[in-house]
Coordinates of C-alpha atoms in Angstrom, one line a residue:
M182 CA 49.9 177.9 9.0
K183 CA 48.1 175.0 10.7
Y184 CA 50.5 173.8 13.3
D185 CA 52.5 175.4 16.1
R186 CA 56.0 174.4 17.1
Q187 CA 56.0 171.6 19.7
D188 CA 59.3 171.0 21.5
F189 CA 60.4 167.9 23.4
G190 CA 59.5 167.6 27.0
K191 CA 62.0 167.7 29.9
E192 CA 62.2 166.2 33.3
S193 CA 61.7 168.9 35.9
A194 CA 64.8 170.7 37.1
Q195 CA 64.2 169.5 40.7
E196 CA 64.3 165.9 39.5
R197 CA 67.0 165.9 36.8
I198 CA 69.7 167.5 39.1
K199 CA 69.5 164.3 41.1
H200 CA 71.3 162.3 38.3
Y201 CA 73.6 162.6 35.3
N202 CA 71.4 160.9 32.7
E203 CA 69.8 162.6 29.7
F204 CA 66.4 164.0 30.7
T205 CA 64.8 164.8 27.3
K206 CA 61.3 163.4 26.7
Y207 CA 60.9 162.7 23.0
L208 CA 57.6 163.2 21.2
P209 CA 55.5 160.4 19.7
E210 CA 56.1 159.7 16.0
S211 CA 52.8 161.1 15.0
D212 CA 53.7 164.5 16.7
M213 CA 57.0 164.5 14.9
Q214 CA 55.3 164.0 11.6
T215 CA 53.2 167.0 12.4
Q216 CA 56.3 169.0 13.1
G217 CA 57.7 167.8 9.7
A218 CA 54.6 169.3 8.1
R219 CA 55.7 172.8 9.4
C220 CA 58.6 172.7 6.9
M221 CA 57.7 174.9 3.9
E222 CA 60.1 173.2 1.4
C223 CA 61.4 176.6 0.5
G224 CA 62.6 177.3 -3.0
I225 CA 65.8 178.5 -1.5
P226 CA 66.3 176.6 1.7
F227 CA 68.4 178.8 3.9
C228 CA 68.7 176.1 6.5
H229 CA 71.2 174.5 4.1
W230 CA 73.2 177.7 4.2
G231 CA 73.0 177.8 8.0
C232 CA 74.1 174.1 8.4
P233 CA 77.9 173.6 8.1
I234 CA 77.5 170.1 6.7
G235 CA 74.7 171.1 4.3
N236 CA 72.1 168.7 5.7
L237 CA 69.2 168.0 3.2
I238 CA 66.7 169.3 5.8
P239 CA 63.6 170.0 3.7
D240 CA 64.0 166.5 2.1
W241 CA 64.0 164.5 5.3
N242 CA 61.4 166.8 7.0
D243 CA 59.0 166.0 4.2
L244 CA 59.8 162.3 4.4
V245 CA 59.1 162.3 8.2
Y246 CA 55.8 164.2 7.5
K247 CA 54.8 161.4 5.1
G248 CA 55.9 158.7 7.6
K249 CA 58.8 157.5 5.4
W250 CA 61.3 157.2 8.2
E251 CA 63.6 154.6 6.6
E252 CA 64.0 156.7 3.6
A253 CA 64.6 159.8 5.8
I254 CA 67.6 158.2 7.5
K255 CA 69.2 157.6 4.1
Y256 CA 68.9 161.3 3.3
L257 CA 70.2 162.2 6.7
Q258 CA 73.2 160.0 6.4
E259 CA 74.1 161.5 3.0
T260 CA 75.7 164.5 4.8
N261 CA 76.0 163.6 8.5
N262 CA 78.0 160.8 9.9
F263 CA 76.8 161.2 13.4
P264 CA 73.2 162.6 13.6
E265 CA 72.9 161.2 17.1
F266 CA 75.6 163.7 18.3
T267 CA 74.4 166.8 16.4
G268 CA 70.8 166.0 17.3
R269 CA 71.8 166.3 20.9
I270 CA 74.5 169.0 21.2
C271 CA 74.5 171.1 18.1
P272 CA 73.1 174.6 18.8
A273 CA 71.1 174.3 15.5
P274 CA 72.3 177.3 13.3
C275 CA 69.9 175.7 10.7
E276 CA 66.9 176.8 12.8
N277 CA 68.3 180.4 13.0
S278 CA 68.3 180.4 9.2
C279 CA 64.9 178.8 8.8
V280 CA 62.7 181.0 6.6
L281 CA 59.8 180.4 8.9
S282 CA 61.8 181.9 11.8
I283 CA 61.6 185.4 10.2
H284 CA 58.1 185.8 11.7
A285 CA 57.4 182.6 13.7
P286 CA 59.1 179.8 15.7
A287 CA 61.4 177.9 13.4
V288 CA 60.8 174.4 12.2
S289 CA 62.1 172.0 15.0
I290 CA 64.8 170.7 12.7
K291 CA 67.1 169.4 15.5
N292 CA 64.3 167.5 17.2
I293 CA 63.3 165.9 13.8
E294 CA 66.9 164.9 13.2
I295 CA 67.4 163.1 16.5
S296 CA 64.0 161.4 16.1
I297 CA 65.1 160.0 12.7
I298 CA 68.4 158.6 13.9
E299 CA 67.0 157.1 17.1
K300 CA 64.2 155.4 15.3
A301 CA 66.7 154.1 12.8
F302 CA 68.7 152.5 15.7
K303 CA 65.5 151.2 17.3
E304 CA 64.4 149.6 14.0
N305 CA 68.0 148.2 13.4
W306 CA 68.4 150.1 10.2
I307 CA 71.9 151.3 11.3
K308 CA 74.2 148.3 10.7
P309 CA 77.9 148.0 10.0
N310 CA 78.6 148.5 6.3
L311 CA 82.0 147.2 5.4
P312 CA 83.7 148.5 2.2
K313 CA 83.6 146.1 -0.6
K314 CA 87.2 146.6 -1.6
R315 CA 90.3 147.8 0.3
S316 CA 92.9 150.1 -1.3
G317 CA 95.8 148.9 0.8
K318 CA 96.6 152.5 1.7
M319 CA 97.1 153.2 5.4
V320 CA 95.9 156.4 7.2
A321 CA 96.8 157.4 10.8
I322 CA 94.4 159.9 12.4
I323 CA 95.5 161.6 15.6
G324 CA 92.6 162.4 17.8
S325 CA 89.2 160.8 18.1
G326 CA 86.9 163.7 18.6
P327 CA 84.0 164.4 16.1
S328 CA 86.4 165.6 13.4
G329 CA 88.8 162.7 13.7
L330 CA 85.9 160.2 13.8
A331 CA 84.2 161.7 10.8
C332 CA 87.4 161.6 8.8
A333 CA 88.0 158.0 9.9
D334 CA 84.4 157.0 8.9
Q335 CA 84.7 158.6 5.5
L336 CA 88.1 157.2 4.6
N337 CA 87.1 153.7 5.9
K338 CA 84.1 153.8 3.6
A339 CA 86.4 154.7 0.7
G340 CA 88.3 151.5 1.4
H341 CA 91.4 152.8 3.1
L342 CA 92.9 151.2 6.2
V343 CA 92.3 153.6 9.0
T344 CA 93.9 153.7 12.5
V345 CA 92.8 156.3 15.0
F346 CA 95.3 157.2 17.8
E347 CA 93.8 158.6 21.1
K348 CA 95.8 159.7 24.1
N349 CA 92.9 159.0 26.6
E350 CA 91.6 155.7 27.7
D351 CA 88.4 155.9 25.7
I352 CA 87.4 157.1 22.2
G353 CA 85.4 160.2 21.6
G354 CA 87.5 163.3 22.5
L355 CA 85.3 166.0 23.9
L356 CA 82.2 163.9 23.1
R357 CA 83.5 161.5 25.7
F358 CA 85.3 163.6 28.2
G359 CA 84.2 167.2 27.8
I360 CA 80.4 167.1 27.3
P361 CA 78.5 166.2 30.4
D362 CA 76.6 162.9 30.5
F363 CA 73.3 164.8 31.0
K364 CA 73.7 166.2 27.5
L365 CA 75.3 163.2 25.8
E366 CA 75.3 159.8 27.5
K367 CA 78.5 158.0 26.8
K368 CA 76.7 154.8 25.7
I369 CA 75.6 156.9 22.7
V370 CA 79.2 157.6 21.8
Q371 CA 80.2 154.0 22.4
R372 CA 77.4 152.7 20.2
R373 CA 78.8 154.5 17.2
V374 CA 82.4 153.5 18.0
N375 CA 81.3 149.9 18.1
I376 CA 79.8 150.2 14.6
M377 CA 83.0 151.8 13.3
Q378 CA 85.1 149.0 14.8
E379 CA 82.9 146.4 13.1
E380 CA 83.4 148.3 9.8
G381 CA 87.2 147.9 10.2
V382 CA 88.4 151.2 11.8
Q383 CA 91.2 150.5 14.3
F384 CA 91.4 152.4 17.5
K385 CA 94.5 152.8 19.6
T386 CA 93.8 154.3 23.1
N387 CA 96.2 155.4 25.7
T388 CA 98.6 156.4 22.9
C389 CA 99.8 160.0 23.0
V390 CA 101.5 160.8 19.7
G391 CA 104.7 162.8 20.5
V392 CA 105.1 160.9 23.8
D393 CA 104.1 157.3 23.6
I394 CA 104.8 157.1 19.9
K395 CA 106.6 159.6 17.6
G396 CA 104.9 161.5 14.9
Q397 CA 107.8 160.7 12.6
Y398 CA 107.1 157.0 13.1
L399 CA 103.6 157.4 11.9
K400 CA 104.7 159.5 9.0
K401 CA 107.1 156.8 8.0
N402 CA 104.7 153.8 8.4
F403 CA 101.5 155.3 7.1
D404 CA 100.7 156.8 3.7
V405 CA 98.9 159.7 5.3
V406 CA 98.8 161.3 8.7
V407 CA 95.8 163.5 9.7
L408 CA 96.1 165.8 12.7
A409 CA 92.7 166.0 14.4
S410 CA 93.9 166.7 17.9
G411 CA 91.6 169.6 18.8
A412 CA 92.2 172.9 20.4
E413 CA 92.9 172.0 24.0
V414 CA 94.9 175.0 25.3
P415 CA 92.5 176.9 27.6
R416 CA 92.4 180.6 27.9
D417 CA 93.9 181.5 31.3
L418 CA 93.2 184.5 33.6
Q419 CA 96.4 186.2 34.7
V420 CA 95.2 188.0 37.8
P421 CA 96.5 188.1 41.4
G422 CA 95.3 185.0 43.3
R423 CA 95.1 182.8 40.2
E424 CA 97.3 180.2 41.9
L425 CA 94.9 179.6 44.8
K426 CA 93.4 176.2 45.2
G427 CA 89.8 176.1 44.0
V428 CA 90.5 178.0 40.8
Y429 CA 90.3 175.5 37.9
F430 CA 90.0 175.4 34.2
A431 CA 86.5 174.2 33.2
M432 CA 87.8 171.1 31.4
E433 CA 89.6 170.0 34.6
Y434 CA 86.2 169.9 36.2
L435 CA 84.1 168.4 33.4
T436 CA 86.5 165.7 32.4
Q437 CA 87.0 164.6 36.0
Q438 CA 83.2 164.3 36.5
N439 CA 82.8 162.3 33.3
R440 CA 85.4 159.9 34.6
F441 CA 83.8 159.8 38.0
N442 CA 80.5 158.9 36.4
K443 CA 82.2 156.1 34.6
G444 CA 83.3 154.6 37.9
I445 CA 86.9 155.7 38.0
K446 CA 88.0 156.4 41.5
I447 CA 89.3 160.0 42.2
H448 CA 91.5 160.5 45.2
A449 CA 89.8 162.7 47.8
D450 CA 92.6 165.3 47.6
E451 CA 92.1 165.6 43.8
R452 CA 88.3 165.5 43.7
I453 CA 86.7 168.8 42.6
D454 CA 83.4 168.8 44.5
A455 CA 81.0 171.7 44.5
K456 CA 78.6 170.3 47.2
G457 CA 77.7 173.0 49.7
K458 CA 80.0 175.5 48.0
N459 CA 79.6 179.0 46.4
V460 CA 80.6 178.5 42.8
I461 CA 81.5 181.1 40.2
V462 CA 81.8 180.3 36.5
L463 CA 83.7 182.8 34.4
G464 CA 82.6 182.7 30.7
G465 CA 79.1 182.7 29.2
G466 CA 79.4 180.0 26.6
D467 CA 78.3 176.3 26.4
T468 CA 81.4 175.2 28.4
G469 CA 80.4 177.5 31.2
S470 CA 76.8 176.3 31.1
D471 CA 78.1 172.7 31.4
C472 CA 79.9 173.7 34.6
V473 CA 76.7 175.3 35.9
G474 CA 74.8 172.1 35.3
T475 CA 77.5 169.9 36.9
A476 CA 77.7 172.2 40.0
N477 CA 73.9 172.0 40.4
R478 CA 74.1 168.2 40.4
H479 CA 76.9 168.3 43.0
G480 CA 74.5 170.3 45.2
A481 CA 76.3 173.6 45.2
K482 CA 75.2 176.2 47.7
S483 CA 75.0 178.9 45.0
V484 CA 76.1 179.2 41.3
K485 CA 76.9 182.4 39.6
Q486 CA 78.1 182.8 36.0
F487 CA 79.9 186.0 35.0
E488 CA 80.4 187.2 31.4
L489 CA 82.8 189.9 30.2
L490 CA 80.5 191.0 27.4
P491 CA 77.2 192.9 27.8
E492 CA 73.9 191.1 28.3
P493 CA 72.6 190.1 24.8
P494 CA 69.2 191.4 23.7
K495 CA 66.1 189.2 23.8
T496 CA 65.5 189.6 20.1
R497 CA 67.8 190.4 17.1
D498 CA 69.4 193.8 16.8
W499 CA 69.1 195.7 13.5
D500 CA 72.7 194.8 12.6
N501 CA 72.1 191.1 13.3
P502 CA 69.5 190.2 10.7
W503 CA 68.1 186.8 9.6
P504 CA 69.5 184.4 8.3
Y505 CA 72.6 185.0 10.4
W506 CA 73.1 183.3 13.8
A507 CA 70.9 185.3 16.3
N508 CA 73.1 186.9 18.9
I509 CA 70.4 186.9 21.6
K510 CA 70.2 185.9 25.2
R511 CA 69.7 182.1 25.6
T512 CA 68.8 180.2 28.7
S513 CA 70.2 176.7 28.8
T514 CA 68.7 173.8 30.7
S515 CA 71.5 174.2 33.2
H516 CA 70.5 177.8 33.8
E517 CA 67.0 176.6 34.4
E518 CA 68.3 174.5 37.2
G519 CA 69.6 177.5 39.1
C520 CA 72.1 180.1 38.2
E521 CA 72.6 183.8 38.8
R522 CA 74.0 185.4 35.6
G523 CA 76.0 188.7 35.5
Y524 CA 77.2 190.6 32.5
S525 CA 79.8 193.3 31.7
I526 CA 82.0 192.0 34.6
L527 CA 85.8 192.0 34.6
T528 CA 87.6 189.9 37.2
K529 CA 90.4 191.8 38.9
S530 CA 91.8 189.3 41.5
F531 CA 91.1 186.4 43.8
E532 CA 91.6 186.4 47.6
G533 CA 92.1 183.3 49.7
E534 CA 92.7 181.8 53.2
N535 CA 95.3 179.1 53.8
G536 CA 95.9 178.9 50.1
I537 CA 92.2 178.3 49.2
V538 CA 90.1 180.8 47.2
K539 CA 87.5 182.6 49.2
K540 CA 86.7 185.8 47.3
L541 CA 86.5 187.2 43.8
N542 CA 87.1 190.9 43.2
A543 CA 85.6 192.5 40.1
V544 CA 84.6 195.7 38.4
R545 CA 81.7 196.4 36.1
L546 CA 82.2 197.6 32.5
E547 CA 80.6 199.9 30.1
F548 CA 80.9 199.5 26.3
G549 CA 81.1 202.2 23.7
A550 CA 79.7 202.4 20.2
K551 CA 80.6 199.6 17.8
D552 CA 83.5 200.3 15.5
P553 CA 82.1 200.2 11.9
V554 CA 85.3 198.5 10.6
T555 CA 86.2 195.9 13.3
G556 CA 82.7 195.5 14.8
R557 CA 84.3 195.8 18.3
R558 CA 83.0 197.9 21.1
P559 CA 85.6 199.6 23.4
M560 CA 85.2 198.7 27.1
N561 CA 86.0 200.8 30.1
A562 CA 85.7 200.1 33.8
I563 CA 83.0 202.0 35.5
S564 CA 84.5 204.2 38.3
G565 CA 83.2 203.2 41.7
S566 CA 81.6 199.9 40.5
E567 CA 84.1 197.6 42.2
F568 CA 82.6 194.7 44.1
S569 CA 83.5 191.4 45.8
V570 CA 81.8 188.0 45.9
D571 CA 82.4 185.1 48.2
C572 CA 83.4 181.9 46.4
D573 CA 84.8 178.5 47.2
L574 CA 85.2 177.3 43.6
V575 CA 85.9 179.2 40.4
F576 CA 85.8 177.7 36.9
L577 CA 87.5 179.4 34.0
A578 CA 85.4 178.7 30.9
M579 CA 86.7 181.5 28.6
G580 CA 87.4 179.6 25.5
F581 CA 90.5 177.9 24.0
L582 CA 93.7 179.2 22.3
G583 CA 94.4 176.4 19.8
P584 CA 96.1 173.1 19.8
V585 CA 98.8 171.9 22.2
K586 CA 102.1 172.9 20.6
N587 CA 104.7 170.9 22.6
G588 CA 105.0 167.2 21.7
M589 CA 103.5 166.2 18.4
L590 CA 103.4 169.5 16.6
E591 CA 106.9 170.5 17.6
E592 CA 108.2 167.2 16.6
L593 CA 106.6 167.2 13.2
K594 CA 107.5 170.9 12.7
V595 CA 104.3 171.8 11.0
E596 CA 103.8 175.4 10.2
L597 CA 101.2 177.3 12.4
D598 CA 99.1 180.3 11.3
K599 CA 99.1 183.7 12.9
V600 CA 96.8 182.7 15.8
G601 CA 98.6 179.4 16.5
N602 CA 96.4 176.9 14.7
V603 CA 97.8 174.3 12.3
K604 CA 98.2 176.0 8.9
T605 CA 97.0 174.1 5.8
D606 CA 96.5 174.8 2.1
N607 CA 93.1 174.7 0.4
N608 CA 93.4 170.9 0.3
Y609 CA 93.8 170.6 4.1
M610 CA 97.5 169.6 3.8
T611 CA 100.0 171.1 6.2
S612 CA 103.4 172.4 5.4
I613 CA 104.6 168.7 5.6
A614 CA 103.7 166.6 2.5
G615 CA 101.3 163.8 3.4
V616 CA 100.3 165.4 6.7
F617 CA 96.9 166.9 6.8
A618 CA 94.9 168.7 9.5
C619 CA 91.2 169.3 10.3
G620 CA 88.8 170.3 13.0
D621 CA 89.6 172.6 15.9
A622 CA 93.4 172.0 15.4
R623 CA 93.1 173.7 12.1
R624 CA 90.3 176.3 12.5
G625 CA 90.2 176.8 16.2
Q626 CA 87.5 176.2 18.8
S627 CA 84.2 175.6 17.1
L628 CA 81.0 173.6 17.0
V629 CA 80.6 169.8 16.7
V630 CA 78.9 170.3 13.4
W631 CA 81.9 172.3 12.0
A632 CA 84.2 169.5 13.3
I633 CA 82.2 166.9 11.4
N634 CA 82.3 169.1 8.3
E635 CA 86.1 169.4 8.6
G636 CA 86.5 165.7 9.0
R637 CA 84.5 165.0 5.9
M638 CA 86.3 167.6 3.9
V639 CA 89.8 166.5 4.9
A640 CA 88.8 162.9 4.1
S641 CA 87.8 163.9 0.6
A642 CA 91.2 165.7 0.2
V643 CA 93.1 162.7 1.6
N644 CA 91.2 160.3 -0.7
K645 CA 92.2 162.3 -3.8
F646 CA 95.8 162.5 -2.6
L647 CA 96.0 158.7 -2.1
K648 CA 94.4 158.1 -5.5
S649 CA 96.9 160.4 -7.1
K650 CA 99.7 158.4 -5.6
S651 CA 98.4 155.1 -6.7

């Protein structure tokens, strides 16, 4: 009733596109305490319901309001292994479920969260905490994304001997290679990895399970194997001209740029550079937005982002009530930097010259009434709405189709579900005894906060399994 929502500041778009660093300007502690005061400490805190890991949000909001920061970090770490990640890149479903958001701007939960963890690091409250006793049980975790890291952190705290296998040269999965530095600087990831190493977690990089080392070897030499390899198969676009040079999957672009930022040399023939080029991004999600921001930093001549679905409304529709996630139009910081967005557009083909893409051909769509059972809206091409757009680069950011099947999964012969994800029982165990799965490999492409939840849940299941074997 007394205070308005106050968000973090940002470096101007004109300045931040000149570099790849984070550009958020945090508020002073006194202002964050005021923001904590906006939390109503609801009798039924729906923010808990909206948060996949069940963060104790009203508790640490109140502690920040009272200036009890050190106590607040203890509450925050009760449910979240990596607040420094979620505080930066989680879309904050908790704020969509905030009771205050029914009629006013939600409590700035995400900003309070990042303020707590960063103050904790600044004050040296975050220190390695080694388990007092080791169980002697050995766990192999395949994949070092947020799900694998959360699982490793929990099982290490329980006293088990944890080894994480990562196919890439650095630890972090999509945190390291998929998310641009301007959203999550890699020193933040490495800071946490260093702590986990000091706590006893072993990391094996440049080790692709199924290629460099067999899954059966891990199964034989470890008490438990956890599959946390992610959902890395990108959705392709099978249209004429797809084979032209200049049409790339989004992750080809984003991972290369992250490696380039690190100082790894990319051969000129392999470098994906948007400088002075007309760029089109197909797909309206976060990955597409990341491509937009990266292209802007390259100095693209123009950036367009096309979405198959209709333009979302500015406010909730009648069939999308609070406290569910609000399906509304959102403008990311990358969009602010320069991007023309188009909706209800279906790509029909690409045209090129000398094997290089030069034009995208598309048609506009109209959508019918929503099916009351499936919730889907039938789409039809609008006659006479065909159009073409000049382009030099196209990035396909249309989502992912599940984990890579060849290699590890084929070798282990784990059962898959009907959509191609790793199938598990209610205890996260696959069809192979002693082999568990979590994260995007198990549930499909999702949010970082869901990945952390999956890692924590499978760790609990693995811990019970190991105790039952003792």
